[in-house]
Short mmCIF file of C-alpha atoms in Angstrom, two decimals:
data_model
loop_
_atom_site.label_atom_id
_atom_site.label_comp_id
_atom_site.label_asym_id
_atom_site.label_seq_id
_atom_site.Cartn_x
_atom_site.Cartn_y
_atom_site.Cartn_z
CA UNK A 4 0.99 2.07 3.04
CA UNK A 5 4.32 2.90 1.58
CA UNK A 6 6.48 -0.15 1.02
CA UNK A 7 9.97 0.83 2.07
CA UNK A 8 13.02 -0.36 3.95
CA UNK A 9 13.88 1.88 6.86
CA UNK A 10 15.71 0.56 9.88
CA UNK A 11 13.47 -1.79 11.88
CA UNK A 12 13.40 -2.60 15.56
CA UNK A 13 13.41 -6.13 16.94
CA UNK A 14 11.90 -7.32 20.20
CA UNK A 15 15.04 -6.45 22.14
CA UNK A 16 14.90 -2.88 20.85
CA UNK A 17 17.93 -3.37 18.60
CA UNK A 18 18.02 -1.59 15.27
CA UNK A 19 18.07 -3.66 12.08
CA UNK A 20 19.99 -1.42 9.74
CA UNK A 21 20.35 -1.27 6.00
CA UNK A 22 23.87 -2.03 4.77
CA UNK A 23 24.64 -0.41 1.42
CA UNK A 24 27.95 -2.20 1.00
CA UNK A 25 26.39 -5.06 -0.96
CA UNK A 26 26.61 -3.06 -4.19
CA UNK A 27 30.34 -2.56 -3.93
CA UNK A 28 31.49 -5.79 -5.54
CA UNK A 29 33.70 -5.95 -8.63
CA UNK A 30 32.46 -5.69 -12.22
CA UNK A 31 29.03 -4.50 -11.13
CA UNK A 32 28.26 -7.59 -9.05
CA UNK A 33 27.30 -6.85 -5.46
CA UNK A 34 28.89 -8.61 -2.53
CA UNK A 35 25.56 -10.35 -2.04
CA UNK A 36 26.06 -12.02 -5.42
CA UNK A 37 23.32 -10.13 -7.23
CA UNK A 38 24.11 -7.96 -10.22
CA UNK A 39 22.28 -4.62 -9.86
CA UNK A 40 19.28 -4.16 -12.15
CA UNK A 41 19.68 -1.18 -14.51
CA UNK A 42 16.77 1.28 -14.58
CA UNK A 43 14.16 0.31 -17.14
CA UNK A 44 14.10 2.69 -20.08
CA UNK A 45 11.86 3.35 -23.06
CA UNK A 46 9.29 5.85 -24.27
CA UNK A 47 6.94 5.24 -21.34
CA UNK A 48 9.64 6.46 -18.96
CA UNK A 49 10.11 9.63 -20.99
CA UNK A 50 6.65 10.70 -19.81
CA UNK A 51 6.90 12.55 -16.52
CA UNK A 52 3.19 12.37 -15.75
CA UNK A 53 1.43 8.97 -16.02
CA UNK A 54 -2.07 10.44 -15.79
CA UNK A 55 -4.22 9.08 -18.61
CA UNK A 56 -7.77 9.16 -17.25
CA UNK A 57 -10.18 11.79 -18.57
CA UNK A 58 -10.88 14.87 -16.44
CA UNK A 59 -13.99 14.63 -14.24
CA UNK A 60 -14.27 10.90 -14.96
CA UNK A 61 -15.25 10.25 -11.35
CA UNK A 62 -17.58 13.23 -10.91
CA UNK A 63 -20.53 12.37 -8.72
CA UNK A 64 -18.72 9.50 -7.01
CA UNK A 65 -17.79 9.24 -3.35
CA UNK A 66 -14.58 7.54 -2.24
CA UNK A 67 -13.36 6.76 1.27
CA UNK A 68 -9.59 6.38 1.73
CA UNK A 69 -7.86 5.32 4.96
CA UNK A 70 -4.28 6.34 5.68
CA UNK A 71 -5.01 9.54 3.76
CA UNK A 72 -2.45 11.79 5.42
CA UNK A 73 0.75 10.78 3.63
CA UNK A 74 2.42 8.70 0.95
CA UNK A 75 0.29 6.45 -1.22
CA UNK A 76 -2.95 7.33 0.55
CA UNK A 77 -2.35 11.02 0.07
CA UNK A 78 -1.53 10.53 -3.60
CA UNK A 79 -4.68 8.49 -4.17
CA UNK A 80 -6.84 11.13 -2.49
CA UNK A 81 -5.44 13.96 -4.58
CA UNK A 82 -5.82 12.03 -7.84
CA UNK A 83 -9.42 11.03 -7.11
CA UNK A 84 -10.29 14.65 -6.32
CA UNK A 85 -8.62 15.73 -9.57
CA UNK A 86 -10.95 13.33 -11.37
CA UNK A 87 -13.97 15.01 -9.81
CA UNK A 88 -14.75 12.66 -6.92
CA UNK A 89 -15.76 13.64 -3.42
CA UNK A 90 -13.16 12.00 -1.20
CA UNK A 91 -13.40 11.32 2.52
CA UNK A 92 -9.94 10.84 3.97
CA UNK A 93 -9.38 9.03 7.26
CA UNK A 94 -6.15 9.42 9.18
CA UNK A 95 -4.74 9.76 12.66
CA UNK A 96 -3.76 13.44 12.71
CA UNK A 97 -5.44 16.65 11.58
CA UNK A 98 -2.17 18.20 10.47
CA UNK A 99 -1.40 15.42 7.98
CA UNK A 100 -4.94 15.41 6.61
CA UNK A 101 -4.84 19.20 6.30
CA UNK A 102 -1.77 18.81 4.09
CA UNK A 103 -3.69 16.43 1.83
CA UNK A 104 -6.52 18.97 1.67
CA UNK A 105 -4.07 21.67 0.60
CA UNK A 106 -2.67 19.47 -2.16
CA UNK A 107 -6.18 18.74 -3.42
CA UNK A 108 -7.47 22.30 -3.17
CA UNK A 109 -6.79 23.06 -6.85
CA UNK A 110 -8.88 20.16 -8.13
CA UNK A 111 -12.48 19.95 -9.30
CA UNK A 112 -13.71 17.48 -6.71
CA UNK A 113 -13.89 17.82 -2.95
CA UNK A 114 -11.77 16.52 -0.07
CA UNK A 115 -12.93 16.28 3.51
CA UNK A 116 -11.47 14.34 6.41
CA UNK A 117 -12.07 12.64 9.73
CA UNK A 118 -9.46 11.71 12.31
CA UNK A 119 -9.62 8.10 13.45
CA UNK A 120 -7.35 5.20 14.27
CA UNK A 121 -8.65 2.34 12.12
CA UNK A 122 -7.98 -0.04 15.02
CA UNK A 123 -10.63 1.77 17.06
CA UNK A 124 -13.62 -0.22 15.83
CA UNK A 125 -16.35 1.98 17.27
CA UNK A 126 -14.77 5.21 16.03
CA UNK A 127 -14.00 4.04 12.50
CA UNK A 128 -17.48 2.51 12.08
CA UNK A 129 -18.98 5.83 13.17
CA UNK A 130 -16.85 7.72 10.66
CA UNK A 131 -17.77 5.39 7.79
CA UNK A 132 -21.46 5.68 8.60
CA UNK A 133 -21.40 9.46 9.03
CA UNK A 134 -19.41 10.11 5.86
CA UNK A 135 -21.54 7.87 3.65
CA UNK A 136 -25.06 8.22 5.03
CA UNK A 137 -26.02 10.84 2.43
CA UNK A 138 -23.43 10.31 -0.30
CA UNK A 139 -23.35 6.52 -0.37
CA UNK A 140 -20.02 4.99 -1.35
CA UNK A 141 -18.57 4.10 -4.74
CA UNK A 142 -14.98 3.33 -3.78
CA UNK A 143 -13.30 2.19 -0.58
CA UNK A 144 -9.50 2.24 -0.42
CA UNK A 145 -7.97 0.50 2.59
CA UNK A 146 -4.52 2.02 2.63
CA UNK A 147 -3.77 2.42 6.35
CA UNK A 148 -1.19 -0.06 7.56
CA UNK A 149 2.34 -0.52 8.77
CA UNK A 150 4.85 -2.84 10.37
CA UNK A 151 8.32 -3.09 11.84
CA UNK A 152 11.00 -5.36 10.38
CA UNK A 153 12.38 -8.28 12.37
CA UNK A 154 13.25 -11.94 11.99
CA UNK A 155 10.35 -14.20 12.96
CA UNK A 156 12.04 -15.40 16.15
CA UNK A 157 12.49 -11.79 17.29
CA UNK A 158 8.79 -10.91 17.05
CA UNK A 159 6.93 -11.00 20.36
CA UNK A 160 3.36 -12.22 20.71
CA UNK A 161 2.26 -8.64 21.26
CA UNK A 162 4.23 -7.38 18.26
CA UNK A 163 2.72 -10.02 15.99
CA UNK A 164 -0.82 -9.35 17.16
CA UNK A 165 -0.40 -5.58 16.85
CA UNK A 166 0.66 -5.82 13.21
CA UNK A 167 -2.13 -8.27 12.39
CA UNK A 168 -4.65 -6.02 14.13
CA UNK A 169 -3.67 -3.04 12.00
CA UNK A 170 -3.22 -4.80 8.67
CA UNK A 171 -6.00 -7.42 8.80
CA UNK A 172 -8.52 -6.93 11.58
CA UNK A 173 -8.93 -3.20 10.96
CA UNK A 174 -9.39 -3.82 7.23
CA UNK A 175 -12.25 -6.20 8.00
CA UNK A 176 -13.88 -3.65 10.32
CA UNK A 177 -13.80 -0.91 7.68
CA UNK A 178 -15.08 -3.20 4.93
CA UNK A 179 -17.87 -4.68 7.01
CA UNK A 180 -19.20 -1.21 7.88
CA UNK A 181 -18.81 0.06 4.30
CA UNK A 182 -20.65 -2.88 2.73
CA UNK A 183 -24.13 -1.43 3.24
CA UNK A 184 -23.15 1.73 1.37
CA UNK A 185 -21.21 0.01 -1.40
CA UNK A 186 -24.24 -2.20 -2.06
CA UNK A 187 -26.58 0.73 -2.68
CA UNK A 188 -25.41 1.22 -6.26
CA UNK A 189 -22.47 -1.15 -6.67
CA UNK A 190 -18.97 -0.16 -5.66
CA UNK A 191 -15.32 -1.12 -5.57
CA UNK A 192 -13.02 -2.13 -2.71
CA UNK A 193 -9.28 -1.69 -3.18
CA UNK A 194 -7.01 -3.03 -0.46
CA UNK A 195 -3.44 -1.72 -0.68
CA UNK A 196 -1.16 -4.69 -0.06
CA UNK A 197 2.52 -5.62 -0.41
CA UNK A 198 4.51 -7.06 -3.29
CA UNK A 199 5.35 -10.74 -3.03
CA UNK A 200 2.87 -11.80 -0.35
CA UNK A 201 2.53 -15.19 -2.03
CA UNK A 202 6.27 -15.90 -1.95
CA UNK A 203 7.45 -14.58 1.41
CA UNK A 204 9.74 -11.76 2.46
CA UNK A 205 12.41 -12.03 5.13
CA UNK A 206 11.65 -9.84 8.14
CA UNK A 207 7.92 -9.57 7.46
CA UNK A 208 6.39 -12.78 8.83
CA UNK A 209 3.78 -10.84 10.80
CA UNK A 210 2.84 -8.39 8.06
CA UNK A 211 2.72 -10.95 5.27
CA UNK A 212 0.55 -13.20 7.41
CA UNK A 213 -1.88 -10.30 7.73
CA UNK A 214 -1.69 -9.33 4.05
CA UNK A 215 -2.22 -12.92 2.96
CA UNK A 216 -5.33 -12.90 5.12
CA UNK A 217 -6.53 -9.73 3.40
CA UNK A 218 -5.95 -11.31 0.00
CA UNK A 219 -7.98 -14.39 0.98
CA UNK A 220 -10.73 -12.14 2.34
CA UNK A 221 -10.66 -10.04 -0.83
CA UNK A 222 -11.15 -13.07 -3.05
CA UNK A 223 -13.94 -14.35 -0.80
CA UNK A 224 -15.78 -11.02 -0.85
CA UNK A 225 -15.43 -10.89 -4.64
CA UNK A 226 -17.46 -14.12 -4.65
CA UNK A 227 -19.94 -13.41 -1.87
CA UNK A 228 -20.81 -9.84 -2.88
CA UNK A 229 -20.63 -10.10 -6.68
CA UNK A 230 -24.44 -10.20 -6.93
CA UNK A 231 -24.53 -6.80 -5.18
CA UNK A 232 -22.29 -5.22 -7.79
CA UNK A 233 -19.40 -4.97 -5.33
CA UNK A 234 -15.92 -5.68 -6.66
CA UNK A 235 -12.88 -6.33 -4.47
CA UNK A 236 -9.21 -6.28 -5.39
CA UNK A 237 -5.76 -5.93 -3.84
CA UNK A 238 -3.19 -3.54 -5.30
CA UNK A 239 0.37 -4.40 -4.32
CA UNK A 240 3.06 -1.75 -4.87
CA UNK A 241 6.70 -2.69 -4.59
CA UNK A 242 9.19 -0.08 -3.35
CA UNK A 243 7.52 3.31 -3.09
CA UNK A 244 9.73 6.28 -2.22
CA UNK A 245 7.32 8.97 -1.09
CA UNK A 246 8.07 12.48 0.12
CA UNK A 247 7.20 11.48 3.66
CA UNK A 248 10.22 9.18 4.01
CA UNK A 249 13.37 10.36 5.80
CA UNK A 250 16.12 11.12 3.30
CA UNK A 251 18.43 8.45 4.69
CA UNK A 252 15.74 5.83 4.15
CA UNK A 253 14.90 7.10 0.68
CA UNK A 254 18.59 7.02 -0.27
CA UNK A 255 18.93 3.44 0.95
CA UNK A 256 15.95 2.39 -1.12
CA UNK A 257 17.23 4.13 -4.25
CA UNK A 258 20.83 2.99 -3.92
CA UNK A 259 20.45 -0.56 -2.63
CA UNK A 260 17.01 -2.10 -2.44
CA UNK A 261 15.74 -1.11 -5.87
CA UNK A 262 18.89 -2.07 -7.83
CA UNK A 263 19.14 -5.41 -6.03
CA UNK A 264 15.49 -6.43 -5.86
CA UNK A 265 13.43 -4.78 -8.62
CA UNK A 266 14.01 -6.15 -12.15
CA UNK A 267 12.68 -2.89 -13.62
CA UNK A 268 15.40 -1.10 -11.67
CA UNK A 269 13.00 1.59 -10.53
CA UNK A 270 10.82 2.36 -7.55
CA UNK A 271 7.06 2.47 -8.08
CA UNK A 272 5.89 6.09 -8.35
CA UNK A 273 2.99 7.08 -6.10
CA UNK A 274 1.30 8.56 -9.16
CA UNK A 275 1.30 5.16 -10.88
CA UNK A 276 -0.44 3.54 -7.91
CA UNK A 277 -3.00 6.33 -7.73
CA UNK A 278 -3.82 6.08 -11.42
CA UNK A 279 -4.32 2.32 -11.18
CA UNK A 280 -6.64 2.67 -8.19
CA UNK A 281 -8.65 5.33 -10.00
CA UNK A 282 -8.87 3.16 -13.13
CA UNK A 283 -10.29 0.27 -11.10
CA UNK A 284 -13.08 2.59 -9.94
CA UNK A 285 -14.14 3.44 -13.52
CA UNK A 286 -16.55 1.48 -15.72
CA UNK A 287 -13.52 0.10 -17.57
CA UNK A 288 -12.66 -1.82 -14.40
CA UNK A 289 -16.08 -3.39 -13.96
CA UNK A 290 -14.87 -6.93 -14.72
CA UNK A 291 -11.74 -6.72 -12.57
CA UNK A 292 -12.45 -8.39 -9.25
CA UNK A 293 -10.83 -10.90 -6.91
CA UNK A 294 -7.36 -9.96 -8.14
CA UNK A 295 -3.93 -9.21 -6.71
CA UNK A 296 -2.59 -6.49 -9.00
CA UNK A 297 1.15 -6.18 -8.40
CA UNK A 298 2.49 -2.82 -9.54
CA UNK A 299 6.09 -3.47 -8.56
CA UNK A 300 8.36 -3.63 -11.60
CA UNK A 301 8.42 -7.46 -11.30
CA UNK A 302 9.85 -7.33 -7.77
CA UNK A 303 7.67 -10.32 -6.89
CA UNK A 304 9.51 -12.32 -9.56
CA UNK A 305 13.03 -11.21 -8.74
CA UNK A 306 15.13 -11.66 -5.63
CA UNK A 307 12.28 -10.45 -3.43
CA UNK A 308 12.02 -7.49 -1.09
CA UNK A 309 13.81 -8.81 1.96
CA UNK A 310 14.06 -6.56 4.99
CA UNK A 311 16.94 -8.04 7.00
CA UNK A 312 20.48 -7.47 5.78
CA UNK A 313 22.09 -10.49 7.38
CA UNK A 314 20.21 -12.93 5.20
CA UNK A 315 20.88 -15.55 4.06
CA UNK A 316 23.10 -16.46 7.03
CA UNK A 317 26.81 -16.58 6.29
CA UNK A 318 27.05 -19.97 7.99
CA UNK A 319 24.71 -22.91 8.27
CA UNK A 320 23.71 -24.76 11.41
CA UNK A 321 26.66 -26.03 13.38
#
């Protein structure tokens, strides 16, 4: 899932909008009191393409990626195919998955897809079983997810449960069905998470509760399934500005959220996330398990990625 800051909707149907005025303070200090972070520079940023893994490194391997039709999931699929893997993409619409297939058509591996809502337990279990019965499974990437942004008191019971169902319960369903295939020859689970789940993020009580559950599950599976050769990790991007975002949202992220909240002063490129996921699937990643790998430019150490503009409150309790 792409981590971004578009307008959210609270329980009353009111829009929670991004206010870019906080960067308009004097002498480079925003009205919120935070000096904008300058973009990180150096030789590594002079390289346009972060791809470092050898061609065909993943030849003969089968990966399953959920949320494969856009953003991070799409980028991961294309990179794995470039490295020679056979990739099964799972998404909700044929048109989005067809676009991923077109982007991967030039590569040495193979991309195929199934439409499924990961919250549909019976359907997604069927897809996992059908796609892996002959090929087995070497890598599972749980990328599908999403949420709306609202203060905790504005989240309804139904809203909370819906977000947890998508970001926690569905992840368990996919993993539990994939386990039999991952155990055949040892495999890797990568759960795409959020930056800062251990510190909190205003406006994301429901989603962070779910992601914290995924992290706890990931660490537990790293223990329980280690003897099967199965590794499990979470990868947590910070702000990712993908091509699928509306321009107004992308501009808000570039102009406000990143300068205020990311010490590196840059968004996380999709290509960086994809390369890290691919690396974890290689033999060089064989001792990496039970980890939360935050690829966020130190956003989890800075101000934090907070999704409600009117925070902290201007006035305390009366």
